[in-house]
Coordinates of C-alpha atoms and ligand atoms in Angstrom, one line a residue:
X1 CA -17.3 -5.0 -0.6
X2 CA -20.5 -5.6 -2.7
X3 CA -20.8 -9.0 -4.8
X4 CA -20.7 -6.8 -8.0
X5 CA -17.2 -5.9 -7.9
X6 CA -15.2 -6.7 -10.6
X7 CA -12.4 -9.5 -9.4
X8 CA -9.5 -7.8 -10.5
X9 CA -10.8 -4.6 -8.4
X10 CA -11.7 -7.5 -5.4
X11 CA -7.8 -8.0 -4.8
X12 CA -6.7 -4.4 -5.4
X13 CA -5.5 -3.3 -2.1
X14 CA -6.1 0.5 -2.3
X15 CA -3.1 3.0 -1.0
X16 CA -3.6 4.7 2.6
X17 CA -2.8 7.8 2.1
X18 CA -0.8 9.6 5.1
X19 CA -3.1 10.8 7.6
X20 CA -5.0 14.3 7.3
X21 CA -6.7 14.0 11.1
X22 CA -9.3 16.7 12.2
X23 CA -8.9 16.1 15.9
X24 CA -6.8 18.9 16.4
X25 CA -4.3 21.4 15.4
X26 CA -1.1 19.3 14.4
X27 CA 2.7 20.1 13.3
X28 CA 2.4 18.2 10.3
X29 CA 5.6 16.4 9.1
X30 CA 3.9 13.5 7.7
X31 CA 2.7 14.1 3.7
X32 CA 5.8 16.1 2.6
X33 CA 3.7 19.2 2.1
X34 CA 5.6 22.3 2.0
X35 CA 5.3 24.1 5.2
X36 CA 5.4 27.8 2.9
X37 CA 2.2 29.1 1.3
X38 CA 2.3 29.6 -2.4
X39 CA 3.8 32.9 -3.3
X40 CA 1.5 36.1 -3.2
X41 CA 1.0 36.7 -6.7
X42 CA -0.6 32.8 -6.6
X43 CA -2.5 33.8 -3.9
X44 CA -4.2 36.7 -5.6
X45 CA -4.7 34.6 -9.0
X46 CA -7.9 34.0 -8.7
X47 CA -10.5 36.5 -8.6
X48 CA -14.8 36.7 -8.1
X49 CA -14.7 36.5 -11.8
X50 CA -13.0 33.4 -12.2
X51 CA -15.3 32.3 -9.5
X52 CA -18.1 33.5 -11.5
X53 CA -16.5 31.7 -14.5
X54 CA -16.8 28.4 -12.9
X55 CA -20.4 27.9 -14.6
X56 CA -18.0 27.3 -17.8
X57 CA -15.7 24.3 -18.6
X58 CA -12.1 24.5 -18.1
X59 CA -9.9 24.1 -20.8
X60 CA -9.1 20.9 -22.0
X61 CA -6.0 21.4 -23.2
X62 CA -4.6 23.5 -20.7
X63 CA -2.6 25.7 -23.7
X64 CA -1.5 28.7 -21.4
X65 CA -0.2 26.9 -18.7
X66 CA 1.5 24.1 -21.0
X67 CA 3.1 27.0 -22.8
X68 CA 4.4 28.5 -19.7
X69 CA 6.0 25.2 -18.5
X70 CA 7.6 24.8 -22.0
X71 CA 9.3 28.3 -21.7
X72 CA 10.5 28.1 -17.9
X73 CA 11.8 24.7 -19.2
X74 CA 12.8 24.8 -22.4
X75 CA 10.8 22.4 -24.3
X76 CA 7.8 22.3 -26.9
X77 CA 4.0 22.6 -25.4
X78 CA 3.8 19.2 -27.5
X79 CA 6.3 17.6 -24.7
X80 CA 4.2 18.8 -22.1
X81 CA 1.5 16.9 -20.0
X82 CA -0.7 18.1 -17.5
X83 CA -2.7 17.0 -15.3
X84 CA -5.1 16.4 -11.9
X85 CA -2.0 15.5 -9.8
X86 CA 0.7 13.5 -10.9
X87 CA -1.5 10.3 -9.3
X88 CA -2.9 10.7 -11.8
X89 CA -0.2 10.7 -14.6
X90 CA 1.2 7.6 -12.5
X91 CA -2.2 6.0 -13.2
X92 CA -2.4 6.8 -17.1
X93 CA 1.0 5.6 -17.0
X94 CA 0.2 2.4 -15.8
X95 CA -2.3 2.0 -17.9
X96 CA -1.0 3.0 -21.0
X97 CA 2.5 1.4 -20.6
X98 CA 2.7 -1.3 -18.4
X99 CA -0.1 -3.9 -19.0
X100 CA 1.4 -5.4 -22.4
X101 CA 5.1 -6.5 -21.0
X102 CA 4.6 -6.3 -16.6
X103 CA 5.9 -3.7 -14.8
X104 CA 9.1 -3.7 -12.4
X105 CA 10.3 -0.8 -9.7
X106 CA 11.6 -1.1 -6.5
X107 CA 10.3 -3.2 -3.3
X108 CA 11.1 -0.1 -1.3
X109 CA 9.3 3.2 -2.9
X110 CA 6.4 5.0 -3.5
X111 CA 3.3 2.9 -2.5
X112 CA 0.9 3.9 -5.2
X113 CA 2.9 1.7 -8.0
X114 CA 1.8 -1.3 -6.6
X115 CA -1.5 -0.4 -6.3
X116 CA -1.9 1.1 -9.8
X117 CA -0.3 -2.2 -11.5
X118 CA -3.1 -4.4 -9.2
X119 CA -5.9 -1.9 -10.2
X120 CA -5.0 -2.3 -14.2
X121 CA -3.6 -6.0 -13.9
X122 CA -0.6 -5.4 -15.1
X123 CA 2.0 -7.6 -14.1
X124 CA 4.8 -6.6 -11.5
X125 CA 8.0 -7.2 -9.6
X126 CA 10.0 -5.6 -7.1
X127 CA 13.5 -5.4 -7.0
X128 CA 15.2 -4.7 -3.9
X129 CA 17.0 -1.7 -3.1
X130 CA 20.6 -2.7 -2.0
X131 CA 21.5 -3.0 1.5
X132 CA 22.3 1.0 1.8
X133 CA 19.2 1.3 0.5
X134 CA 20.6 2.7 -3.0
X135 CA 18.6 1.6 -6.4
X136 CA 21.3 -0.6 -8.2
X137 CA 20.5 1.1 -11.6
X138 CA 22.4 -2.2 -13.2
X139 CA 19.2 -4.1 -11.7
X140 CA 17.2 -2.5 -14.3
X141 CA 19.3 -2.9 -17.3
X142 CA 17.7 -4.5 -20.6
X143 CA 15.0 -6.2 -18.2
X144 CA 12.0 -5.6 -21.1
X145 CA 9.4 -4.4 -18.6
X146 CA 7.7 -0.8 -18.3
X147 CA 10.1 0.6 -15.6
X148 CA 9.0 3.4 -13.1
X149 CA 11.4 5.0 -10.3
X150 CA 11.0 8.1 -8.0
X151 CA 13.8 9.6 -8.0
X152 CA 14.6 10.7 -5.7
X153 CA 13.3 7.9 -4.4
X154 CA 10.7 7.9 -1.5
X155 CA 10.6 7.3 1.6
X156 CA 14.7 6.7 1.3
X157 CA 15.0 10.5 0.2
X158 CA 17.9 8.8 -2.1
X159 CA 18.3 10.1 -5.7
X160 CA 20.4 8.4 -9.1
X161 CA 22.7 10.3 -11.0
X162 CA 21.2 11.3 -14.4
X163 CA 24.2 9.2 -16.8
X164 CA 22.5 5.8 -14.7
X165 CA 19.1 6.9 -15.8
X166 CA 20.3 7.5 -19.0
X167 CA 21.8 3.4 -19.2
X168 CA 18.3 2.3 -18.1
X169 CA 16.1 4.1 -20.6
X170 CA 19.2 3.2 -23.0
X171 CA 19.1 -0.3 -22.3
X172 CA 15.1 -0.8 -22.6
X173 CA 14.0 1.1 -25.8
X174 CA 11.2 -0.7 -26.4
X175 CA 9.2 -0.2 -22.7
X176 CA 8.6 2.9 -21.1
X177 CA 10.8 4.5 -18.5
X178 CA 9.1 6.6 -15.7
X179 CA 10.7 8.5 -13.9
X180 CA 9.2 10.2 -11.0
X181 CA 10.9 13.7 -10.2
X182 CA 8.2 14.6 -7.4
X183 CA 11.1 15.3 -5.3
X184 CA 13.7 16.7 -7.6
X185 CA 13.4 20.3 -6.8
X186 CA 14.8 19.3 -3.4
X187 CA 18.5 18.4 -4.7
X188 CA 18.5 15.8 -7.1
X189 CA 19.6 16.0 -10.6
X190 CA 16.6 16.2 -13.5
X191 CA 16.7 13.7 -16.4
X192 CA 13.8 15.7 -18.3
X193 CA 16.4 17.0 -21.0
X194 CA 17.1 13.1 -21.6
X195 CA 13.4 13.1 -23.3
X196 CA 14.7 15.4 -26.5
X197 CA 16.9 12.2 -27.4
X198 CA 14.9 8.9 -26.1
X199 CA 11.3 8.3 -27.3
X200 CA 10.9 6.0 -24.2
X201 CA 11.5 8.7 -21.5
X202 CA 8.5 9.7 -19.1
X203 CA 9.5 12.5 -16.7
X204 CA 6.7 13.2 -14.3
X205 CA 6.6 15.9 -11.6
X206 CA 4.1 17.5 -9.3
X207 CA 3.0 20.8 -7.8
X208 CA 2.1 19.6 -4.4
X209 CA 6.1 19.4 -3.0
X210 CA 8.2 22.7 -4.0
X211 CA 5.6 24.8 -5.4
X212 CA 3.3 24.6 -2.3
X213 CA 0.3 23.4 -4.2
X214 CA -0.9 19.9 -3.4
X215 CA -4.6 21.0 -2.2
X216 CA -4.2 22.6 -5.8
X217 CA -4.0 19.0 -7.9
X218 CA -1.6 19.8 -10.4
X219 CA 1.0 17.3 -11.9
X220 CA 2.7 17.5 -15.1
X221 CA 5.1 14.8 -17.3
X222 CA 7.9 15.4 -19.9
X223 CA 7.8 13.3 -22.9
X224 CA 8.2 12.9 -26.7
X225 CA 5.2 14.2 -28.4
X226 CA 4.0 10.4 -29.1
X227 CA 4.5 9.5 -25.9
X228 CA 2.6 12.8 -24.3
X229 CA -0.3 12.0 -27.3
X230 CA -0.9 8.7 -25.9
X231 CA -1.3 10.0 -22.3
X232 CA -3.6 12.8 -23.4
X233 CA -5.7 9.9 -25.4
X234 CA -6.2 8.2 -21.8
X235 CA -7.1 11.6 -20.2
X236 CA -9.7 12.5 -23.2
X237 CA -10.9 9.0 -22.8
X238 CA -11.5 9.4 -19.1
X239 CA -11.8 13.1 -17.7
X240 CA -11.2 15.5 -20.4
X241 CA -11.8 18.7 -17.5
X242 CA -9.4 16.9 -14.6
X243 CA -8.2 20.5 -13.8
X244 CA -10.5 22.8 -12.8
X245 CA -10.2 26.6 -13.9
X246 CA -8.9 27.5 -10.8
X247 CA -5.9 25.2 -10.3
X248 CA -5.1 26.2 -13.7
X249 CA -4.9 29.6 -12.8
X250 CA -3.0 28.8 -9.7
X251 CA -0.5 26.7 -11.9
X252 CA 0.1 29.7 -14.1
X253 CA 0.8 32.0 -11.6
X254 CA 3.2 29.6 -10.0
X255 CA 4.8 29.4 -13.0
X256 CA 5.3 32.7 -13.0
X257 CA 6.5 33.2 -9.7
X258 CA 9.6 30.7 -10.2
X259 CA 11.7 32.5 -8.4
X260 CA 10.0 32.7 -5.2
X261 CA 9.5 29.0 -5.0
X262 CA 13.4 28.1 -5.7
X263 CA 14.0 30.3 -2.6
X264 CA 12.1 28.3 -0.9
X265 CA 13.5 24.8 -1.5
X266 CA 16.8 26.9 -0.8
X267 CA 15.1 26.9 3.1
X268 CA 13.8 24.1 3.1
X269 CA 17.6 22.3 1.8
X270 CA 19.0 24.4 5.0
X271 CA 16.5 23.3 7.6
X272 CA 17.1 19.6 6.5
X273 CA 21.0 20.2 7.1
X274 CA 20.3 21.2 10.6
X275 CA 17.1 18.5 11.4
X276 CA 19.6 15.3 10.4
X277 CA 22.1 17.2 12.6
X278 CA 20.1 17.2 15.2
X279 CA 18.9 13.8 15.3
X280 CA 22.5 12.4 14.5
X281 CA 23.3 14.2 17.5
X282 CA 20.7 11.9 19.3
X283 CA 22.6 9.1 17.8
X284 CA 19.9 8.4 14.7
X285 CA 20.8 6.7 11.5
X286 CA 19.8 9.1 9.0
X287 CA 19.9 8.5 5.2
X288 CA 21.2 11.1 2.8
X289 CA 18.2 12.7 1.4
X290 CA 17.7 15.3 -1.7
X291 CA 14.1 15.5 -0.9
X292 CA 11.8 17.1 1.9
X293 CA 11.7 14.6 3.9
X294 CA 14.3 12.7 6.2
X295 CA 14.5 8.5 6.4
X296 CA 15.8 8.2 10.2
X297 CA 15.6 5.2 12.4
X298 CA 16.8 5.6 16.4
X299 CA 18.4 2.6 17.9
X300 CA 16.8 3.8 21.0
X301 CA 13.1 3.4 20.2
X302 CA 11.6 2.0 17.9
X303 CA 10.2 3.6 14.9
X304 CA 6.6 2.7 15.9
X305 CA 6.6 4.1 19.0
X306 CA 8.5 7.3 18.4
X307 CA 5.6 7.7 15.7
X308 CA 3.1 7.2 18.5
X309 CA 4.7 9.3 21.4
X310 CA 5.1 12.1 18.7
X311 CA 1.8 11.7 17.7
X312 CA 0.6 12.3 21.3
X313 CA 2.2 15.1 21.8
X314 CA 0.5 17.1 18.3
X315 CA 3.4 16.0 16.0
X316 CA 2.7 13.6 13.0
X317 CA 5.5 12.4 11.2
X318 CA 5.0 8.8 8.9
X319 CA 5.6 5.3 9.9
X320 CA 5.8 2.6 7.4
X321 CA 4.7 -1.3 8.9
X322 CA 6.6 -3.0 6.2
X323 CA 9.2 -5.5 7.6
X324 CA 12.2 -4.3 5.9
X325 CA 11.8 0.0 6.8
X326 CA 9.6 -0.8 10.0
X327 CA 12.2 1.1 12.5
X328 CA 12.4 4.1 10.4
X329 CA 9.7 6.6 10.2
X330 CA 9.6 9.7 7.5
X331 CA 9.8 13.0 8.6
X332 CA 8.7 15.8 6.2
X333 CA 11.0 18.9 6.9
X334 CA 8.6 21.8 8.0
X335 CA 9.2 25.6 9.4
X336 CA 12.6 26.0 11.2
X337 CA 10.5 26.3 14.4
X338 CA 8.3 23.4 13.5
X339 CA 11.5 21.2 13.4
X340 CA 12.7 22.4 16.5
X341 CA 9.8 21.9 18.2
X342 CA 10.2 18.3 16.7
X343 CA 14.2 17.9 18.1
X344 CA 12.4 18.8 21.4
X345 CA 9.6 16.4 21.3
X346 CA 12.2 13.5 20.2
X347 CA 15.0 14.2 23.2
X348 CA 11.8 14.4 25.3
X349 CA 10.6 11.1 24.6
X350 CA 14.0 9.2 24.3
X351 CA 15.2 10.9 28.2
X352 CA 11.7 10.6 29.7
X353 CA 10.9 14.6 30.5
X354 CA 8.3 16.1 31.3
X355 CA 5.7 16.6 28.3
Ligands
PMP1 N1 5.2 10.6 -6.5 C1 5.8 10.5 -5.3 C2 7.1 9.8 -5.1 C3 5.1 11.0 -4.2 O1 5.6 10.8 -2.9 C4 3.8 11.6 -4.3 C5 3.1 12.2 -3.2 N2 2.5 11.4 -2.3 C6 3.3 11.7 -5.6 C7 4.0 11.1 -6.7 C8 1.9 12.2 -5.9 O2 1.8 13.6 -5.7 P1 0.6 14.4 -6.3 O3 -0.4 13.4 -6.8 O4 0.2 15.2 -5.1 O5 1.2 15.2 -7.4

């Protein structure tokens, strides 16, 4: 760290994200990418002229693609926000939202809201998740702060029904509600309808989980126009160009292609079903999860070293060190053969076979 750096910056602790080693080839169950390539038509979006295009700015307003996501979703472009990853809506967010009245979300969730209230100085709490690990959605209620949840939430896999959503952003109609559907796709229940009728409702999703696009950098939000207008202030204050030409393309043609990418999270749904089997089977705890990803903890290893053997043997999954989740890891649910190769690795290391 130089002298020069601001103070606030000096106590930001930046996130780590999950690891993207080089070493060699891994089964990768540890960033809850999808294990599917986008669909063909995505594939063959982009051309040598839109190569040849890249001397040219992208679009700043991102009209075609925010008029596709209104039509597959049923809203106005004007509720639409897009943008370089939804880290980077989250960020805006935080910005925008949270510094005048403090933030609040849950002790247990996705890492970057702590790190994106420290980096702005806004203000925060965490509340803790309830022993099952559950949000208590009455935690939330009237508390006067900009809120933001995943939900589902992450690394639980856990999602809220929509009518509790609906009693938080009810109850706090003068602060922002974020709610972060990264995972939704995966069998949890959208709020984004809920923004036609509250003026308070962000709804923020991504591109990198069930449309097989996170080397892409494509997020998008839900909002009322106001709300959407102040985000896109932020963006034209920052980074007007935070998409490049070809993402956009890519995000249009995934648009497109809905259909394609549903089936998928259909596999993905059934090869979840049989991994939580399977480790149930080797007596895990394993937390219901609408996501791609499983929250398991064995009560024969701990969650460190099961991350460590697996890692030795080319599998990565995620392990978190924080006291309360330290004997769980996060597995991302990849190929059917990826996740038996993964049941295979586990009963290896918990009976002692032969690598
Ligand atoms: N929200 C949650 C809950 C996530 O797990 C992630 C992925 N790490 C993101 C947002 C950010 O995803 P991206 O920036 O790739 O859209």
């Amino acid at each position: 760290m130089s002298r020069f750096l601001d103070r606030c910056l000096q106590k930001t602790d930046a996130y780590t994200p999950g690891e993207q080693p080089r070493d060699k080839q891994y089964i990768k169950l540890n960033t809850n990418e999808s294990p599917y390539p986008p669909a063909p038509e995505v594939i063959n979006a982009v051309n040598a002229e839109d190569l040849g295009s890249l001397r040219l700015y992208s679009d700043p307003t991102c009209k075609v693609l925010k008029e596709k996501l209104s039509a597959l979703y049923g809203v106005k472009p004007q509720n639409v926000f897009v943008s370089n990853g939804s880290d980077d809506i989250l960020n805006f967010a935080f910005y925008a939202f949270g510094r005048e009245n403090g933030a609040v979300f849950p002790d247990i969730t996705y890492g970057f809201y702590s790190v994106f209230a420290q980096l702005h100085g806004v203000e925060y709490s965490e509340i803790p998740l309830k022993d099952d690990f559950t949000v208590d959605y009455k935690d939330y209620l009237g508390i006067n702060k900009f809120i933001a949840i995943a939900n589902p939430n992450a690394p639980t896999g856990i999602s809220l029904p929509v009518w509790q959503i609906e009693e938080i952003v009810k109850t706090n109609p003068d602060n922002v509600v974020l709610i972060d559907e990264a995972y939704v796709d995966f069998g949890g229940e959208s709020c984004y309808k809920l923004t036609e009728k509250y003026d308070n409702l962000l709804v923020v999703r991504t591109f990198s989980k069930s449309r097989c696009l996170a080397g892409g950098r494509l997020g998008y939000a839900f909002g009322c126009e106001e709300l959407i207008a102040d985000i896109e202030k932020i963006k034209y204050s920052t980074n007007p160009y935070n998409i490049n030409r070809l993402t956009l393309k890519l995000g249009e043609a995934t648009v497109d292609n809905d259909g394609y990418y549903m089936e998928k999270c259909g596999e993905i749904i059934k090869t979840r079903a049989f991994t939580k089997a399977a480790l149930e089977n080797e007596g895990f705890t394993v937390l219901n999860s609408d996501t791609n990803f499983l929250f398991a903890k064995s009560n024969r290893i701990s969650g460190e070293k099961l991350y460590l053997e697996l890692k030795n043997r080319g599998i990565l999954i995620r392990h978190f060190s924080k006291e309360r989740i330290k004997d769980f890891n996060r597995i991302t649910i990849g190929a059917p053969e990826e996740m038996e190769l993964f049941i295979k690795a586990v009963k290896e290391i918990l009976y002692g076979e032969k690598k």
